[in-house]
PDB file of C-alpha atoms in Angstrom:
ATOM      1  CA  UNK A   2       3.058 -38.137  48.345  1.00 68.00           C
ATOM      2  CA  UNK A   3       1.667 -35.522  45.957  1.00 87.00           C
ATOM      3  CA  UNK A   4       4.339 -33.133  44.687  1.00 95.00           C
ATOM      4  CA  UNK A   5       2.765 -29.954  46.123  1.00 97.00           C
ATOM      5  CA  UNK A   6       2.701 -31.534  49.584  1.00 97.00           C
ATOM      6  CA  UNK A   7       6.375 -32.438  49.274  1.00 97.00           C
ATOM      7  CA  UNK A   8       7.365 -28.827  48.592  1.00 98.00           C
ATOM      8  CA  UNK A   9       4.992 -27.490  51.255  1.00 98.00           C
ATOM      9  CA  UNK A  10       6.769 -29.734  53.766  1.00 98.00           C
ATOM     10  CA  UNK A  11       9.979 -27.861  52.890  1.00 98.00           C
ATOM     11  CA  UNK A  12       8.170 -24.551  53.500  1.00 98.00           C
ATOM     12  CA  UNK A  13       6.880 -25.873  56.836  1.00 98.00           C
ATOM     13  CA  UNK A  14      10.469 -26.674  57.859  1.00 98.00           C
ATOM     14  CA  UNK A  15      11.390 -23.036  57.214  1.00 98.00           C
ATOM     15  CA  UNK A  16       8.324 -21.874  59.167  1.00 98.00           C
ATOM     16  CA  UNK A  17       9.503 -23.922  62.154  1.00 98.00           C
ATOM     17  CA  UNK A  18      12.880 -22.221  61.833  1.00 98.00           C
ATOM     18  CA  UNK A  19      11.182 -18.813  61.986  1.00 98.00           C
ATOM     19  CA  UNK A  20       9.230 -19.848  65.063  1.00 96.00           C
ATOM     20  CA  UNK A  21      12.413 -21.007  66.807  1.00 96.00           C
ATOM     21  CA  UNK A  22      13.849 -17.529  66.188  1.00 97.00           C
ATOM     22  CA  UNK A  23      10.776 -15.832  67.688  1.00 95.00           C
ATOM     23  CA  UNK A  24       9.384 -14.792  64.303  1.00 97.00           C
ATOM     24  CA  UNK A  25       5.871 -15.380  63.004  1.00 97.00           C
ATOM     25  CA  UNK A  26       6.132 -18.946  61.636  1.00 97.00           C
ATOM     26  CA  UNK A  27       5.891 -18.465  57.896  1.00 98.00           C
ATOM     27  CA  UNK A  28       8.092 -20.352  55.469  1.00 98.00           C
ATOM     28  CA  UNK A  29       8.489 -20.236  51.712  1.00 98.00           C
ATOM     29  CA  UNK A  30      10.332 -22.106  48.994  1.00 98.00           C
ATOM     30  CA  UNK A  31      10.632 -21.480  45.273  1.00 98.00           C
ATOM     31  CA  UNK A  32      10.797 -24.383  42.862  1.00 98.00           C
ATOM     32  CA  UNK A  33      12.077 -24.070  39.292  1.00 98.00           C
ATOM     33  CA  UNK A  34      10.548 -25.714  36.224  1.00 96.00           C
ATOM     34  CA  UNK A  35      12.732 -28.806  36.752  1.00 97.00           C
ATOM     35  CA  UNK A  36      11.430 -29.376  40.286  1.00 97.00           C
ATOM     36  CA  UNK A  37      14.558 -28.080  42.023  1.00 98.00           C
ATOM     37  CA  UNK A  38      14.137 -25.959  45.139  1.00 98.00           C
ATOM     38  CA  UNK A  39      16.241 -22.899  44.318  1.00 98.00           C
ATOM     39  CA  UNK A  40      15.283 -20.737  47.309  1.00 98.00           C
ATOM     40  CA  UNK A  41      14.214 -21.262  50.909  1.00 98.00           C
ATOM     41  CA  UNK A  42      13.333 -18.573  53.422  1.00 98.00           C
ATOM     42  CA  UNK A  43      11.426 -17.832  56.588  1.00 98.00           C
ATOM     43  CA  UNK A  44      10.025 -14.663  58.105  1.00 98.00           C
ATOM     44  CA  UNK A  45      12.763 -12.413  59.469  1.00 98.00           C
ATOM     45  CA  UNK A  46      10.965  -9.112  59.987  1.00 98.00           C
ATOM     46  CA  UNK A  47      11.886  -8.912  63.671  1.00 97.00           C
ATOM     47  CA  UNK A  48      15.463 -10.135  63.390  1.00 97.00           C
ATOM     48  CA  UNK A  49      16.240  -7.882  60.425  1.00 98.00           C
ATOM     49  CA  UNK A  50      14.124  -4.936  61.665  1.00 98.00           C
ATOM     50  CA  UNK A  51      12.678  -4.956  58.167  1.00 98.00           C
ATOM     51  CA  UNK A  52       8.946  -4.896  57.455  1.00 97.00           C
ATOM     52  CA  UNK A  53       9.607  -6.353  53.990  1.00 98.00           C
ATOM     53  CA  UNK A  54      11.493  -9.409  55.280  1.00 98.00           C
ATOM     54  CA  UNK A  55       8.553 -11.753  54.737  1.00 98.00           C
ATOM     55  CA  UNK A  56       9.462 -15.330  53.845  1.00 98.00           C
ATOM     56  CA  UNK A  57       8.083 -14.924  50.329  1.00 98.00           C
ATOM     57  CA  UNK A  58      10.058 -11.734  49.598  1.00 98.00           C
ATOM     58  CA  UNK A  59      13.295 -13.236  50.912  1.00 98.00           C
ATOM     59  CA  UNK A  60      12.734 -16.379  48.831  1.00 98.00           C
ATOM     60  CA  UNK A  61      12.033 -14.289  45.709  1.00 98.00           C
ATOM     61  CA  UNK A  62      15.250 -12.328  46.271  1.00 98.00           C
ATOM     62  CA  UNK A  63      17.279 -15.519  46.647  1.00 98.00           C
ATOM     63  CA  UNK A  64      15.655 -17.104  43.582  1.00 98.00           C
ATOM     64  CA  UNK A  65      16.378 -14.004  41.510  1.00 98.00           C
ATOM     65  CA  UNK A  66      20.038 -14.138  42.477  1.00 98.00           C
ATOM     66  CA  UNK A  67      20.289 -17.853  41.736  1.00 97.00           C
ATOM     67  CA  UNK A  68      18.504 -17.460  38.385  1.00 97.00           C
ATOM     68  CA  UNK A  69      20.415 -14.243  37.656  1.00 97.00           C
ATOM     69  CA  UNK A  70      17.112 -12.770  36.545  1.00 97.00           C
ATOM     70  CA  UNK A  71      14.318 -10.816  38.189  1.00 97.00           C
ATOM     71  CA  UNK A  72      11.811 -12.775  36.118  1.00 97.00           C
ATOM     72  CA  UNK A  73      11.170 -16.188  37.563  1.00 98.00           C
ATOM     73  CA  UNK A  74       9.217 -17.638  34.665  1.00 97.00           C
ATOM     74  CA  UNK A  75       7.733 -21.125  35.099  1.00 97.00           C
ATOM     75  CA  UNK A  76       8.595 -21.176  38.810  1.00 98.00           C
ATOM     76  CA  UNK A  77       6.331 -21.883  41.760  1.00 98.00           C
ATOM     77  CA  UNK A  78       6.275 -20.214  45.166  1.00 98.00           C
ATOM     78  CA  UNK A  79       5.154 -22.362  48.095  1.00 98.00           C
ATOM     79  CA  UNK A  80       4.186 -20.458  51.248  1.00 98.00           C
ATOM     80  CA  UNK A  81       2.683 -21.756  54.462  1.00 98.00           C
ATOM     81  CA  UNK A  82       0.178 -18.896  54.621  1.00 98.00           C
ATOM     82  CA  UNK A  83      -1.594 -16.984  51.866  1.00 98.00           C
ATOM     83  CA  UNK A  84       0.687 -14.199  50.654  1.00 98.00           C
ATOM     84  CA  UNK A  85      -0.148 -10.583  51.537  1.00 98.00           C
ATOM     85  CA  UNK A  86      -0.522  -7.772  48.999  1.00 97.00           C
ATOM     86  CA  UNK A  87       3.211  -7.000  49.073  1.00 98.00           C
ATOM     87  CA  UNK A  88       4.193 -10.618  48.482  1.00 98.00           C
ATOM     88  CA  UNK A  89       1.546 -11.282  45.819  1.00 97.00           C
ATOM     89  CA  UNK A  90       2.535  -8.057  44.071  1.00 97.00           C
ATOM     90  CA  UNK A  91       6.130  -9.276  44.026  1.00 98.00           C
ATOM     91  CA  UNK A  92       4.995 -12.675  42.721  1.00 98.00           C
ATOM     92  CA  UNK A  93       3.198 -10.983  39.828  1.00 97.00           C
ATOM     93  CA  UNK A  94       6.218  -8.770  39.075  1.00 97.00           C
ATOM     94  CA  UNK A  95       8.487 -11.833  39.141  1.00 98.00           C
ATOM     95  CA  UNK A  96       6.179 -13.519  36.620  1.00 97.00           C
ATOM     96  CA  UNK A  97       5.823 -16.661  38.713  1.00 98.00           C
ATOM     97  CA  UNK A  98       3.763 -19.400  37.128  1.00 98.00           C
ATOM     98  CA  UNK A  99       2.106 -20.521  40.370  1.00 98.00           C
ATOM     99  CA  UNK A 100       1.635 -19.629  44.018  1.00 98.00           C
ATOM    100  CA  UNK A 101       0.718 -22.507  46.299  1.00 98.00           C
ATOM    101  CA  UNK A 102      -0.134 -21.823  49.923  1.00 98.00           C
ATOM    102  CA  UNK A 103      -1.241 -23.703  52.994  1.00 98.00           C
ATOM    103  CA  UNK A 104      -3.826 -21.668  54.846  1.00 98.00           C
ATOM    104  CA  UNK A 105      -5.975 -18.666  53.894  1.00 97.00           C
ATOM    105  CA  UNK A 106      -5.316 -15.339  55.577  1.00 97.00           C
ATOM    106  CA  UNK A 107      -8.621 -13.457  55.811  1.00 95.00           C
ATOM    107  CA  UNK A 108      -6.953 -10.366  57.310  1.00 95.00           C
ATOM    108  CA  UNK A 109      -4.068  -9.890  54.858  1.00 96.00           C
ATOM    109  CA  UNK A 110      -4.382 -12.465  52.069  1.00 97.00           C
ATOM    110  CA  UNK A 111      -4.078 -11.259  48.482  1.00 96.00           C
ATOM    111  CA  UNK A 112      -4.523 -14.581  46.689  1.00 96.00           C
ATOM    112  CA  UNK A 113      -8.291 -14.671  47.074  1.00 93.00           C
ATOM    113  CA  UNK A 114      -9.183 -14.035  50.721  1.00 94.00           C
ATOM    114  CA  UNK A 115      -9.080 -10.249  51.194  1.00 93.00           C
ATOM    115  CA  UNK A 116      -7.779  -9.303  47.741  1.00 94.00           C
ATOM    116  CA  UNK A 117      -7.403 -11.365  44.593  1.00 94.00           C
ATOM    117  CA  UNK A 118      -4.195 -10.451  42.792  1.00 93.00           C
ATOM    118  CA  UNK A 119      -4.599 -13.584  40.682  1.00 89.00           C
ATOM    119  CA  UNK A 120      -7.749 -12.373  38.958  1.00 89.00           C
ATOM    120  CA  UNK A 121      -7.331 -12.713  35.214  1.00 88.00           C
ATOM    121  CA  UNK A 122      -6.996  -9.345  33.500  1.00 88.00           C
ATOM    122  CA  UNK A 123      -6.237  -7.432  36.712  1.00 90.00           C
ATOM    123  CA  UNK A 124      -2.530  -7.167  35.919  1.00 89.00           C
ATOM    124  CA  UNK A 125      -0.434  -7.838  32.840  1.00 89.00           C
ATOM    125  CA  UNK A 126       0.549 -11.247  34.247  1.00 93.00           C
ATOM    126  CA  UNK A 127      -1.641 -14.000  35.645  1.00 94.00           C
ATOM    127  CA  UNK A 128      -0.397 -16.231  38.472  1.00 96.00           C
ATOM    128  CA  UNK A 129      -2.127 -19.577  39.055  1.00 97.00           C
ATOM    129  CA  UNK A 130      -3.194 -20.027  42.684  1.00 97.00           C
ATOM    130  CA  UNK A 131      -3.696 -23.149  44.743  1.00 97.00           C
ATOM    131  CA  UNK A 132      -4.565 -22.976  48.422  1.00 97.00           C
ATOM    132  CA  UNK A 133      -5.150 -25.557  51.098  1.00 97.00           C
ATOM    133  CA  UNK A 134      -1.981 -27.632  50.670  1.00 98.00           C
ATOM    134  CA  UNK A 135      -1.028 -29.048  54.080  1.00 98.00           C
ATOM    135  CA  UNK A 136      -3.689 -26.711  55.429  1.00 98.00           C
ATOM    136  CA  UNK A 137      -4.078 -28.470  58.775  1.00 98.00           C
ATOM    137  CA  UNK A 138      -0.367 -28.355  59.549  1.00 98.00           C
ATOM    138  CA  UNK A 139       0.019 -24.760  58.383  1.00 98.00           C
ATOM    139  CA  UNK A 140      -3.023 -23.591  60.357  1.00 97.00           C
ATOM    140  CA  UNK A 141      -1.906 -25.418  63.489  1.00 97.00           C
ATOM    141  CA  UNK A 142       1.529 -23.803  63.387  1.00 96.00           C
ATOM    142  CA  UNK A 143       0.247 -20.239  63.033  1.00 96.00           C
ATOM    143  CA  UNK A 144      -2.648 -20.633  65.487  1.00 94.00           C
ATOM    144  CA  UNK A 145      -0.439 -22.258  68.138  1.00 94.00           C
ATOM    145  CA  UNK A 146       2.157 -19.503  67.736  1.00 93.00           C
ATOM    146  CA  UNK A 147      -0.311 -16.679  68.343  1.00 91.00           C
ATOM    147  CA  UNK A 148      -2.106 -18.590  71.070  1.00 90.00           C
ATOM    148  CA  UNK A 149       1.182 -18.959  72.966  1.00 88.00           C
ATOM    149  CA  UNK A 150       1.821 -15.203  72.581  1.00 83.00           C
ATOM    150  CA  UNK A 151      -1.525 -14.363  74.148  1.00 84.00           C
ATOM    151  CA  UNK A 152      -1.074 -16.437  77.302  1.00 68.00           C
ATOM    152  CA  UNK A 153      -0.933 -14.352  80.488  1.00 67.00           C
ATOM    153  CA  UNK A 154       2.601 -13.796  81.705  1.00 60.00           C
ATOM    154  CA  UNK A 155       4.298 -14.492  78.380  1.00 51.00           C
TER     155      UNK A 155
END
């Protein structure tokens, strides 16, 4: 199994955890330069009554604590959906090496869909982007979640 798919599977596990809690099923993990997952998180905006409690932000906070540094140099963020402007902004500030995501988000995505925070020269730090990892599984999870929310009587 390719390495990016392995880590995206870990993010998908966290997304399933979010879904079980009634949250939008988004999961994220952060991997250090040695290939160790140092942070795992899922969306908790509803449970925490916090609009910033996106999976990516929570994972970045945990990784910063574990690394004892706000700069997460040479680390990779894996997220099941393309990060929004808030999350991509945080990724740039954290100086992540890479952001890998599962499915594009044409309404909120800031890694190339709606905005492109990874454009070279836009900020003082460039983050490599890779999308489409485990895209089918990531898309299915998010689409099924919202489809079930739109059913009459639910």
